[in-house]
Amino acid sequence: MEFSMAPMEGITNYIYRNAFGECYSGLNRYYSPFIAVHEGARMKRRDLKDILPENNRHPVIPQILTNNSDDCIKACRILWEMGFPEVNINMGCPSPTVTVKGRGSALLRDLQKLDAFLSDVCTSSDNIGLKISVKSRIGWEDPAEFEGILAVFAKYPLKELILHPRVTREGYGGTPHLEIFCKNLLSKCKFPVAYNGNIYQLSDYIKADEIMDFAGNCVDHVMLGRGLITRPYLAENLAKWDSCKSKMQDDASKSSQKDEKMRLRSFYETILEESKKEFGGEAQVLSHMKELVNYWAMGFTDGASYLKEMRKTKRLIELDILFKQLLVNEEVIIDDNNLKII
Ligand SMILES: Cc1cc2nc3c(=O)[nH]c(=O)nc-3n(C[C@H](O)[C@H](O)[C@H](O)COP(=O)(O)O)c2cc1C
């Protein structure tokens, strides 16, 4: 199985990805948070900076967000000229600020438009040898929509379809519709299908594999989002488990407390220092670090009460002190079914 870091806007920027690669392993690839493509294929300088090869120590697959095929084609060409062999298209974002413009998962609402969009984009990318992958949901309102959506995708030579099996109205809550993977629908695809959703710990991965039969469904890539942010050692544990299966079940999930705390501290320090250089102003750095500690704290016993305090902080130094207290006083929840992910 291959594992990748999910794109997460506001979190998995190049600083995060570089620091992650220094402190942790287990990932085969990284995806950039979405780059919004504006009229005329304009992309923000800040978004392009995030994917520039000189800023990335690990190869990144850029993800773009647009519903206009002309802009998409132009943006793909720009990215191809920058040296990217693959571009991922966001068809999964459920945020109303995105879908109101017909972007993200709103692309799944009108199958004729989706078909025309993919036809234009895939023809053009084929001409230049650029690979197109798609990150998608299974529908807008009802999982039954997926059959029709998949029939459209299946017409095109996608590099990969990364599937988050929820519909738009479900946001990121509730349980993913794993049955989609069991319905033999995916056998219609000529391209590989990757799974994404609610893998927070080893037991989730094992359970997901039992239900969805990754091998039987030719799933050889699992994309990790909130689980990996909360427990950055997650991909390592999953990869260890994969290589040794049941023999390693216990060992794979039990890294030492001390090692994990030291690694998280070094991960935190690296991101903090680099973010100070990137963002400049204390308020911006503080808000970014709060976003991260929101996740990390939930990977600790009683992380919730530290989180309450950390959210109230107005200075970086206060956050720093609280985070270090958390590292000293609390235990890392190595594998716990009660883990709560926000
Ligand atoms: C804060 C946040 C930001 C996200 N940003 C993106 C994004 O830029 N592009 C994208 O395709 N998905 C984005 N997602 C969705 C994740 O990539 C992933 O599909 C989702 O979190 C479900 O996977 P998980 O259950 O492993 O977290 C975001 C999710 C969250 C919570």
Coordinates of C-alpha atoms and ligand atoms in Angstrom, one line a residue:
M1 CA 0.0 0.0 0.0
E2 CA 1.2 3.5 -0.7
F3 CA 0.3 6.4 1.7
S4 CA 0.1 10.1 0.9
M5 CA -0.6 13.3 2.8
A6 CA -4.0 14.7 2.0
P7 CA -4.1 18.3 0.8
M8 CA -5.3 20.4 3.8
E9 CA -5.7 24.2 3.2
G10 CA -4.1 26.2 6.0
I11 CA -2.2 23.2 7.3
T12 CA -0.1 21.2 4.9
N13 CA 1.8 24.0 3.3
Y14 CA 5.4 23.5 2.1
I15 CA 6.8 24.3 5.5
Y16 CA 4.7 21.6 7.1
R17 CA 5.5 19.1 4.4
N18 CA 9.2 19.7 4.5
A19 CA 9.3 19.5 8.4
F20 CA 7.2 16.3 8.2
G21 CA 9.7 14.7 5.9
E22 CA 12.5 15.6 8.3
C23 CA 10.8 14.1 11.4
Y24 CA 8.6 11.3 10.1
S25 CA 8.4 8.7 7.3
G26 CA 5.9 6.3 5.8
L27 CA 4.6 8.6 3.0
N28 CA 5.0 8.0 -0.7
R29 CA 3.7 11.4 -1.8
Y30 CA 2.3 14.7 -0.9
Y31 CA -0.5 16.8 -2.4
S32 CA -0.6 20.6 -2.2
P33 CA -3.7 22.3 -0.7
F34 CA -5.9 23.5 -3.5
I35 CA -4.6 26.3 -5.7
A36 CA -7.6 28.4 -6.8
V37 CA -7.5 29.1 -10.6
H38 CA -9.0 32.5 -11.3
E39 CA -10.2 33.9 -14.6
G40 CA -7.5 33.8 -17.3
A41 CA -5.8 31.0 -15.3
R42 CA -4.4 33.4 -12.7
M43 CA -3.1 31.7 -9.7
K44 CA -1.9 33.5 -6.5
R45 CA 1.8 34.0 -6.2
R46 CA 1.6 32.7 -2.6
D47 CA 0.0 29.4 -3.9
L48 CA 2.6 28.9 -6.6
K49 CA 5.4 29.6 -4.0
D50 CA 4.0 26.7 -2.1
I51 CA 4.7 24.2 -4.9
L52 CA 7.9 25.6 -6.3
P53 CA 10.6 22.8 -6.5
E54 CA 13.1 25.0 -4.7
N55 CA 10.7 25.2 -1.7
N56 CA 9.9 21.5 -1.6
R57 CA 12.3 18.9 -0.3
H58 CA 9.8 16.2 -1.3
P59 CA 7.9 15.9 -4.6
V60 CA 4.5 17.4 -4.4
I61 CA 1.5 16.9 -6.7
P62 CA -0.2 20.3 -7.2
Q63 CA -4.0 20.4 -6.8
I64 CA -6.1 22.9 -8.6
L65 CA -9.6 24.2 -8.0
T66 CA -11.6 25.4 -11.0
N67 CA -14.7 24.6 -13.0
N68 CA -13.7 26.4 -16.1
S69 CA -12.1 24.0 -18.6
D70 CA -10.2 26.8 -20.5
D71 CA -8.7 28.1 -17.3
C72 CA -8.0 24.6 -16.1
I73 CA -6.2 23.8 -19.4
K74 CA -4.1 26.9 -19.2
A75 CA -3.2 26.3 -15.5
C76 CA -2.3 22.7 -16.3
R77 CA 0.0 23.9 -19.0
I78 CA 1.7 26.4 -16.6
L79 CA 2.2 23.6 -14.1
W80 CA 3.5 21.2 -16.7
E81 CA 6.0 23.9 -17.9
M82 CA 7.1 24.2 -14.2
G83 CA 8.0 20.5 -14.4
F84 CA 5.0 18.8 -12.8
P85 CA 4.1 15.5 -14.5
E86 CA 0.7 15.3 -12.8
V87 CA -2.0 17.7 -11.7
N88 CA -4.8 16.8 -9.3
I89 CA -8.2 18.4 -9.8
N90 CA -10.3 19.2 -6.7
M91 CA -13.9 17.8 -7.1
G92 CA -14.4 17.2 -3.4
C93 CA -14.3 20.5 -1.5
P94 CA -17.7 20.9 0.2
S95 CA -17.2 24.4 1.5
P96 CA -20.1 26.7 0.5
T97 CA -17.7 29.5 -0.4
V98 CA -16.3 27.2 -3.0
T99 CA -19.4 25.3 -4.2
V100 CA -21.4 28.5 -4.6
K101 CA -19.1 29.3 -7.5
G102 CA -19.7 25.8 -9.0
R103 CA -16.2 24.6 -8.0
G104 CA -15.0 21.7 -5.8
S105 CA -17.7 19.1 -5.2
A106 CA -20.3 21.3 -7.1
L107 CA -18.7 19.9 -10.3
L108 CA -20.5 16.6 -9.4
R109 CA -23.9 18.2 -9.6
D110 CA -24.2 18.4 -13.4
L111 CA -22.9 15.3 -15.1
Q112 CA -23.1 16.8 -18.6
K113 CA -21.0 19.7 -17.5
L114 CA -18.6 17.3 -15.7
D115 CA -18.3 15.2 -18.9
A116 CA -17.6 18.3 -21.1
F117 CA -15.1 19.6 -18.6
L118 CA -13.2 16.3 -18.3
S119 CA -13.3 15.8 -22.1
D120 CA -11.7 19.2 -22.7
V121 CA -9.1 18.9 -20.0
C122 CA -8.1 15.3 -20.7
T123 CA -7.8 15.9 -24.4
S124 CA -5.5 18.9 -23.8
S125 CA -3.4 17.2 -21.1
D126 CA -3.0 14.1 -23.3
N127 CA -1.6 16.2 -26.0
I128 CA 1.2 17.5 -23.8
G129 CA 1.7 14.3 -21.8
L130 CA 0.4 15.7 -18.5
K131 CA -1.3 13.2 -16.2
I132 CA -4.6 14.2 -14.6
S133 CA -5.9 12.8 -11.3
V134 CA -9.1 13.7 -9.6
K135 CA -10.0 13.9 -5.9
S136 CA -13.7 13.4 -5.6
R137 CA -16.6 12.8 -3.3
I138 CA -19.3 10.3 -4.2
G139 CA -22.1 12.8 -4.8
W140 CA -23.8 16.0 -3.8
E141 CA -26.8 14.7 -1.7
D142 CA -27.1 11.0 -2.1
P143 CA -24.5 8.3 -2.4
A144 CA -26.6 6.7 -5.2
E145 CA -25.4 9.5 -7.4
F146 CA -22.0 7.9 -7.5
E147 CA -22.9 5.3 -10.2
G148 CA -23.6 8.1 -12.7
I149 CA -20.5 10.1 -11.6
L150 CA -18.3 7.1 -12.0
A151 CA -19.6 6.3 -15.4
V152 CA -18.4 9.8 -16.5
F153 CA -15.0 9.4 -14.8
A154 CA -14.6 6.0 -16.4
K155 CA -14.6 7.5 -19.9
Y156 CA -11.3 9.3 -19.3
P157 CA -7.7 8.1 -18.9
L158 CA -7.3 9.5 -15.4
K159 CA -4.0 8.8 -13.7
E160 CA -6.0 8.1 -10.5
L161 CA -9.3 8.7 -8.8
I162 CA -8.9 9.6 -5.1
L163 CA -12.2 8.9 -3.5
H164 CA -13.5 10.4 -0.3
P165 CA -16.8 8.4 0.1
R166 CA -19.0 11.1 1.5
V167 CA -21.5 13.4 -0.3
T168 CA -21.2 17.1 -0.1
R169 CA -23.9 17.7 2.5
E170 CA -22.1 15.4 4.9
G171 CA -19.0 17.7 5.0
Y172 CA -16.4 15.7 7.0
G173 CA -18.8 14.3 9.6
G174 CA -20.4 11.0 10.1
T175 CA -19.2 7.7 8.7
P176 CA -17.8 7.4 5.1
H177 CA -19.9 5.2 2.8
L178 CA -17.5 2.2 2.6
E179 CA -20.1 0.2 0.8
I180 CA -19.3 2.2 -2.3
F181 CA -16.1 0.2 -2.4
C182 CA -17.9 -3.1 -2.0
K183 CA -20.4 -2.7 -4.8
N184 CA -18.1 -3.7 -7.5
L185 CA -18.5 -0.3 -9.0
L186 CA -14.9 0.3 -9.1
S187 CA -14.2 -2.6 -11.4
K188 CA -15.6 -0.3 -14.2
C189 CA -12.5 1.9 -13.8
K190 CA -9.5 1.6 -16.1
F191 CA -7.6 3.8 -13.6
P192 CA -6.4 3.1 -10.1
V193 CA -8.7 4.2 -7.2
A194 CA -7.3 5.5 -3.9
Y195 CA -9.2 5.6 -0.6
N196 CA -9.4 8.6 1.7
G197 CA -11.4 9.1 4.9
N198 CA -11.4 8.6 8.7
I199 CA -8.2 6.6 9.0
Y200 CA -7.1 7.9 12.4
Q201 CA -5.3 4.8 13.7
L202 CA -4.1 1.4 12.8
S203 CA -7.3 -0.3 13.8
D204 CA -9.3 2.0 11.4
Y205 CA -7.0 1.0 8.6
I206 CA -7.3 -2.7 9.4
K207 CA -11.1 -2.4 9.7
A208 CA -11.3 -0.4 6.4
D209 CA -9.3 -3.1 4.7
E210 CA -11.6 -5.8 6.0
I211 CA -14.7 -4.0 4.8
M212 CA -13.5 -2.7 1.5
D213 CA -11.0 -5.4 0.6
F214 CA -8.4 -3.0 -0.7
A215 CA -6.6 -5.7 -2.7
G216 CA -9.8 -7.0 -4.2
N217 CA -10.8 -3.5 -5.2
C218 CA -7.3 -2.7 -6.6
V219 CA -6.8 0.0 -4.0
D220 CA -3.1 0.5 -3.6
H221 CA -3.0 4.1 -2.2
V222 CA -4.6 5.4 0.9
M223 CA -4.6 9.2 1.5
L224 CA -4.3 10.3 5.1
G225 CA -5.8 13.6 6.4
R226 CA -6.8 14.5 9.9
G227 CA -5.5 11.3 11.4
L228 CA -2.0 12.0 10.0
I229 CA -2.1 15.6 11.2
T230 CA -3.1 14.5 14.7
R231 CA -0.6 11.6 14.9
P232 CA 2.2 12.3 12.5
Y233 CA 3.6 8.8 13.1
L234 CA 0.4 7.2 11.7
A235 CA 1.8 6.5 8.2
E236 CA 4.9 4.8 9.6
N237 CA 2.7 2.5 11.7
L238 CA 0.4 1.6 8.8
A239 CA 3.4 0.9 6.6
K240 CA 5.0 -1.2 9.3
W241 CA 1.8 -3.1 9.7
D242 CA 1.5 -3.7 6.0
S243 CA 5.0 -5.1 5.7
C244 CA 4.5 -7.6 8.7
K245 CA 0.7 -7.9 9.1
S246 CA -0.5 -9.6 12.3
K247 CA 2.9 -10.4 13.8
M248 CA 3.5 -6.7 14.2
Q249 CA 0.1 -5.6 15.2
D250 CA 1.1 -4.6 18.7
D251 CA 4.6 -3.5 18.0
A252 CA 3.6 -1.4 15.0
S253 CA 1.3 0.7 17.1
K254 CA 3.5 1.1 20.1
S255 CA 6.3 3.6 19.5
S256 CA 7.9 4.9 22.7
Q257 CA 6.3 7.8 24.5
K258 CA 9.7 9.6 24.8
D259 CA 10.5 9.2 21.1
E260 CA 7.1 10.5 20.0
K261 CA 7.3 13.5 22.3
M262 CA 10.8 14.4 21.1
R263 CA 9.8 14.0 17.5
L264 CA 6.7 16.1 17.9
R265 CA 8.7 18.8 19.7
S266 CA 11.2 18.9 16.9
F267 CA 8.4 19.0 14.3
Y268 CA 6.7 21.8 16.2
E269 CA 10.0 23.8 16.5
T270 CA 10.9 23.5 12.9
I271 CA 7.4 24.6 11.7
L272 CA 7.4 27.5 14.2
E273 CA 10.8 28.8 13.1
E274 CA 10.0 28.5 9.4
S275 CA 6.6 30.0 9.9
K276 CA 8.1 33.1 11.6
K277 CA 10.2 33.6 8.5
E278 CA 7.3 33.0 6.1
F279 CA 4.5 35.0 7.8
G280 CA 6.5 37.7 9.6
G281 CA 3.7 39.0 11.9
E282 CA 3.2 37.3 15.3
A283 CA -0.6 37.3 14.9
Q284 CA -0.4 35.3 11.7
V285 CA 2.1 32.8 13.1
L286 CA 0.1 32.4 16.2
S287 CA -3.1 31.7 14.3
H288 CA -1.3 29.1 12.1
M289 CA 0.3 27.4 15.1
K290 CA -3.0 27.3 16.9
E291 CA -4.5 25.5 13.9
L292 CA -1.8 22.8 14.2
V293 CA -1.9 22.4 18.0
N294 CA -5.7 21.9 17.6
Y295 CA -4.9 18.6 16.0
W296 CA -1.8 17.6 17.9
A297 CA -3.4 18.2 21.3
M298 CA -6.1 15.6 20.5
G299 CA -3.4 13.0 20.2
F300 CA -2.6 13.4 24.0
T301 CA -4.4 12.2 27.1
D302 CA -6.3 15.2 28.4
G303 CA -5.2 17.2 25.4
A304 CA -8.7 18.8 25.4
S305 CA -8.1 20.8 28.5
Y306 CA -4.8 22.2 27.2
L307 CA -6.5 23.0 24.0
K308 CA -9.1 25.1 25.8
E309 CA -6.2 27.2 27.2
M310 CA -4.2 27.2 24.1
R311 CA -7.1 28.6 22.1
K312 CA -7.3 31.6 24.4
T313 CA -3.6 32.6 24.0
K314 CA -2.8 36.0 22.5
R315 CA 1.0 35.6 22.3
L316 CA 3.1 33.0 20.8
I317 CA 5.1 32.6 24.0
E318 CA 2.0 31.7 25.9
L319 CA 1.1 29.0 23.3
D320 CA 4.7 27.8 23.4
I321 CA 4.6 27.3 27.2
L322 CA 1.3 25.5 27.1
F323 CA 2.4 23.2 24.3
K324 CA 5.6 22.3 26.1
Q325 CA 3.6 21.6 29.3
L326 CA 1.4 19.3 27.3
L327 CA 4.4 17.4 26.0
V328 CA 5.8 17.0 29.5
N329 CA 2.6 16.3 31.5
E330 CA 0.5 14.2 29.1
E331 CA 0.9 10.9 27.4
V332 CA 0.7 10.3 23.7
I333 CA -2.4 8.3 22.8
I334 CA -0.6 5.7 20.8
D335 CA -3.6 3.6 19.7
D336 CA -6.9 4.3 21.3
N337 CA -10.3 3.8 20.0
N338 CA -11.5 6.8 22.0
L339 CA -9.3 9.1 20.1
K340 CA -11.3 12.2 19.1
I341 CA -10.4 13.9 15.9
I342 CA -11.8 17.4 15.3
Ligands
LIG1 C1 -9.0 22.0 7.3 C2 -9.1 21.2 6.1 C3 -8.6 21.6 4.9 C4 -8.8 20.9 3.7 N1 -8.2 21.3 2.5 C5 -8.4 20.5 1.4 C6 -7.8 21.0 0.1 O1 -7.2 22.0 0.0 N2 -8.0 20.1 -0.9 C7 -8.7 18.9 -0.8 O2 -8.8 18.2 -1.8 N3 -9.2 18.5 0.3 C8 -9.0 19.3 1.4 N4 -9.5 18.8 2.6 C9 -10.1 17.5 2.7 C10 -9.0 16.5 3.1 O3 -8.0 16.4 2.1 C11 -9.6 15.0 3.3 O4 -10.2 14.7 2.1 C12 -10.6 15.0 4.4 O5 -10.0 15.6 5.6 C13 -11.0 13.6 4.7 O6 -9.9 12.8 5.0 P1 -9.6 12.4 6.6 O7 -10.8 11.8 7.1 O8 -8.4 11.4 6.5 O9 -9.3 13.7 7.2 C14 -9.4 19.6 3.8 C15 -9.9 19.2 5.0 C16 -9.8 19.9 6.1 C17 -10.4 19.4 7.4

